[in-house]
Coordinates of C-alpha atoms in Angstrom, one line a residue:
Chain A
N933 CA 8.6 46.5 -116.8
A934 CA 8.0 45.9 -113.4
G935 CA 10.7 43.9 -110.8
V936 CA 14.2 45.2 -109.1
T937 CA 16.9 47.6 -110.5
Q938 CA 19.9 48.3 -109.5
T939 CA 22.6 50.7 -110.4
P940 CA 25.3 50.3 -111.4
K941 CA 26.0 47.5 -112.9
F942 CA 29.6 47.5 -112.6
Q943 CA 32.3 49.3 -111.0
V944 CA 35.7 49.3 -110.1
L945 CA 36.8 50.7 -106.8
K946 CA 40.5 51.2 -105.0
T947 CA 40.8 49.8 -101.8
G948 CA 39.6 52.5 -99.4
Q949 CA 37.0 54.5 -101.4
S950 CA 33.4 54.4 -101.0
M951 CA 30.2 54.1 -102.7
T952 CA 26.8 53.0 -102.2
L953 CA 24.9 50.6 -104.3
Q954 CA 21.5 51.6 -105.1
C955 CA 18.1 49.4 -105.4
A956 CA 15.1 49.9 -105.9
Q957 CA 11.5 47.7 -106.7
D958 CA 8.0 48.8 -108.0
M959 CA 5.8 45.7 -106.3
N960 CA 4.7 47.4 -103.5
H961 CA 7.2 44.9 -101.3
N962 CA 7.8 45.1 -97.9
S963 CA 10.4 43.0 -97.1
M964 CA 14.3 43.8 -99.5
Y965 CA 17.6 42.3 -99.1
W966 CA 20.9 42.5 -99.9
Y967 CA 22.9 39.9 -101.2
R968 CA 26.8 38.8 -102.1
Q969 CA 27.3 35.8 -104.3
D970 CA 31.0 34.5 -104.3
P971 CA 32.4 31.5 -106.7
G972 CA 31.4 28.7 -105.1
M973 CA 29.5 29.8 -102.1
G974 CA 26.3 30.3 -103.2
L975 CA 24.2 33.3 -102.2
R976 CA 24.9 35.3 -98.6
L977 CA 22.5 37.3 -97.2
I978 CA 24.5 40.8 -96.1
Y979 CA 21.6 42.9 -94.6
Y980 CA 18.0 42.4 -94.8
S981 CA 14.7 45.0 -94.4
A982 CA 11.8 43.1 -93.0
S983 CA 9.6 46.6 -93.8
E984 CA 10.1 50.3 -93.8
G985 CA 12.0 51.6 -91.2
T986 CA 13.9 48.6 -90.1
T987 CA 17.0 47.0 -91.0
D988 CA 18.9 44.0 -89.6
K989 CA 22.1 41.8 -90.0
G990 CA 22.4 38.6 -92.2
E991 CA 25.5 36.1 -92.2
V992 CA 28.0 38.5 -93.4
P993 CA 27.5 42.2 -92.5
N994 CA 30.8 43.2 -91.4
G995 CA 32.0 45.8 -93.8
Y996 CA 28.7 47.2 -95.0
N997 CA 25.9 49.0 -93.9
V998 CA 22.4 50.1 -95.1
S999 CA 19.6 52.3 -95.5
R1000 CA 15.8 51.6 -95.8
L1001 CA 15.1 54.8 -97.8
N1002 CA 11.6 54.6 -98.2
K1003 CA 9.4 51.4 -99.1
R1004 CA 11.1 51.4 -102.3
E1005 CA 14.4 51.7 -102.1
F1006 CA 17.0 50.0 -100.3
S1007 CA 20.7 50.8 -100.4
L1008 CA 24.0 49.1 -99.6
R1009 CA 27.5 51.2 -98.6
L1010 CA 30.8 50.3 -99.1
E1011 CA 32.6 52.6 -96.1
S1012 CA 36.1 51.6 -96.5
A1013 CA 36.6 48.9 -99.8
A1014 CA 38.6 45.5 -99.3
P1015 CA 39.8 43.1 -102.0
S1016 CA 37.7 40.8 -99.8
Q1017 CA 34.9 42.8 -100.9
T1018 CA 35.1 42.0 -104.4
S1019 CA 32.3 39.9 -105.3
V1020 CA 28.5 40.2 -107.1
Y1021 CA 25.8 42.2 -105.0
F1022 CA 22.4 41.2 -105.9
C1023 CA 19.1 43.2 -104.3
A1024 CA 15.9 40.9 -104.1
S1025 CA 12.6 41.9 -103.1
S1026 CA 9.9 40.2 -101.3
E1027 CA 6.4 40.2 -100.0
V1028 CA 6.1 39.8 -96.1
A1029 CA 5.5 36.1 -95.2
F1030 CA 6.1 33.8 -92.4
T1031 CA 4.7 31.0 -93.5
G1032 CA 5.0 29.6 -97.3
G1033 CA 5.8 32.2 -98.9
G1034 CA 6.3 33.0 -103.0
G1035 CA 10.3 33.6 -103.0
Y1036 CA 12.1 36.3 -104.2
T1037 CA 12.6 39.1 -107.1
F1038 CA 16.0 39.4 -107.3
G1039 CA 17.8 42.6 -109.4
S1040 CA 20.0 41.8 -112.3
G1041 CA 23.1 42.3 -109.5
T1042 CA 25.9 44.3 -109.4
R1043 CA 29.2 43.0 -110.4
L1044 CA 32.1 44.9 -108.0
T1045 CA 35.6 44.5 -108.3
V1046 CA 38.2 46.3 -105.9
V1047 CA 41.7 46.6 -106.3
Chain B
G1266 CA 24.4 27.6 -89.4
Q1267 CA 22.2 26.2 -92.1
Q1268 CA 23.6 24.7 -94.3
L1269 CA 22.4 23.4 -97.7
N1270 CA 24.3 21.2 -99.2
Q1271 CA 23.5 21.0 -103.2
S1272 CA 24.4 18.3 -105.9
P1273 CA 26.1 18.2 -108.0
Q1274 CA 28.5 21.1 -108.1
S1275 CA 28.3 21.1 -111.8
M1276 CA 27.3 18.6 -114.7
F1277 CA 28.0 18.4 -118.7
I1278 CA 24.9 16.7 -120.5
Q1279 CA 24.1 16.0 -123.7
E1280 CA 20.7 17.5 -125.8
G1281 CA 18.1 15.7 -125.1
E1282 CA 18.9 13.7 -122.0
D1283 CA 16.9 14.2 -118.5
V1284 CA 18.7 15.7 -115.2
S1285 CA 18.2 15.2 -111.9
M1286 CA 20.0 17.7 -109.1
N1287 CA 19.0 17.9 -104.9
C1288 CA 19.5 20.1 -102.4
T1289 CA 19.9 18.4 -98.5
S1290 CA 19.7 20.2 -95.3
S1291 CA 20.4 19.7 -92.1
S1292 CA 17.3 21.3 -90.5
I1293 CA 13.6 21.6 -91.7
F1294 CA 12.3 23.2 -94.0
N1295 CA 8.8 24.7 -94.7
T1296 CA 9.2 26.2 -98.0
W1297 CA 11.6 24.9 -100.7
L1298 CA 12.3 27.0 -103.6
W1299 CA 13.8 26.4 -106.7
Y1300 CA 15.6 29.3 -108.6
K1301 CA 17.8 29.3 -112.4
Q1302 CA 20.3 32.1 -112.8
E1303 CA 21.4 33.0 -116.5
P1304 CA 25.0 34.5 -116.8
G1305 CA 25.0 38.2 -116.0
E1306 CA 21.3 37.8 -114.9
G1307 CA 19.5 37.2 -111.2
P1308 CA 18.2 34.2 -110.3
V1309 CA 14.8 34.0 -111.6
L1310 CA 12.4 31.6 -109.6
L1311 CA 11.6 28.5 -111.2
I1312 CA 9.4 26.3 -109.1
A1313 CA 8.2 26.6 -105.0
L1314 CA 7.2 24.0 -102.8
Y1315 CA 5.4 24.4 -99.7
K1316 CA 4.3 20.8 -98.4
A1317 CA 6.3 17.6 -97.3
G1318 CA 5.6 15.4 -100.3
E1319 CA 4.7 17.6 -103.1
L1320 CA 5.8 17.2 -106.6
T1321 CA 5.3 20.2 -109.1
S1322 CA 5.9 20.9 -112.4
N1323 CA 6.9 24.2 -114.6
G1324 CA 7.3 22.7 -118.0
R1325 CA 10.1 20.4 -118.4
L1326 CA 11.3 21.3 -114.8
T1327 CA 9.7 18.8 -111.6
A1328 CA 10.7 19.3 -108.3
Q1329 CA 10.1 17.7 -105.2
F1330 CA 9.8 18.4 -101.5
G1331 CA 11.1 15.7 -99.4
I1332 CA 9.2 13.9 -97.2
T1333 CA 11.4 14.0 -94.2
R1334 CA 11.6 18.2 -95.4
K1335 CA 15.4 18.1 -95.2
D1336 CA 15.7 17.6 -99.0
S1337 CA 14.0 18.5 -102.4
F1338 CA 14.8 17.1 -105.9
L1339 CA 15.0 19.0 -108.7
N1340 CA 14.2 17.3 -112.4
I1341 CA 14.9 18.9 -116.0
S1342 CA 13.1 16.3 -118.7
A1343 CA 14.6 16.1 -122.4
S1344 CA 17.8 19.3 -121.7
I1345 CA 17.6 21.7 -124.6
P1346 CA 20.7 24.1 -124.9
S1347 CA 19.1 27.1 -122.8
D1348 CA 18.5 25.1 -120.0
V1349 CA 22.2 26.2 -119.3
G1350 CA 22.6 27.8 -115.8
I1351 CA 23.4 27.8 -112.5
Y1352 CA 20.0 25.9 -110.5
F1353 CA 20.0 27.1 -106.9
C1354 CA 17.9 25.9 -104.1
A1355 CA 16.4 27.8 -101.1
G1356 CA 14.7 26.8 -97.8
Q1357 CA 12.8 28.9 -95.3
T1358 CA 12.1 27.8 -92.3
S1359 CA 8.9 28.2 -90.3
G1360 CA 8.5 32.2 -88.6
T1361 CA 11.3 33.9 -90.2
Y1362 CA 11.0 35.7 -94.1
K1363 CA 14.7 34.5 -94.6
Y1364 CA 16.3 31.9 -97.1
I1365 CA 19.2 29.6 -96.8
F1366 CA 20.7 29.4 -100.4
G1367 CA 22.1 26.3 -101.5
T1368 CA 25.9 26.9 -103.4
G1369 CA 24.7 25.7 -106.8
T1370 CA 24.6 22.9 -109.6
R1371 CA 26.4 25.0 -113.0
L1372 CA 24.6 23.0 -115.9
K1373 CA 26.2 22.9 -119.3
V1374 CA 24.0 21.4 -122.1
L1375 CA 26.9 19.8 -124.9
A1376 CA 24.2 20.2 -128.6

């Protein structure tokens, strides 16, 4: 099925461990995003990639790095996980739109727990 | 930074009742979106609004783009158990593809 695929779905890390969250979309979208979702705080933008070859910081980039590997794939890396990074992470994609817009297509999320 | 206030935060309603929720911003938006998130899934787009005053329906859902461009409203008529979930608003300003998300309204429907 067309859409955004995230892996893994669940992960438990020990403090200080590193890991990479993978995201791939098959809709030929130009822009991709990483959000984290915490209780009572809605969705907060971590990093985004407006187009292949570019990445920019969002609201809460500290402790994360990203790679736009190609047009389809956008990965999020935690170099040294901290308990404050326990969250649900969502990848999303969209067509580039500076006016109007069609919204995002979201993946089903990665639930990360850092102990 | 920009903030979106979404209310109510949560609500319990009886099946068959109508539901209203809203989202207000400190900034003017050119686009308002409404999403629904079910447990264990990512948000799914319900309705998109592109013009002040616009009223758009999607089945039992109706959303409006406020005249001031700083607010939006979502109504669900004759709620059913599968309406359970978290409803998010999101706004987009001109010249950016970044959306600001509200904190969500958690809806629970009592059969």
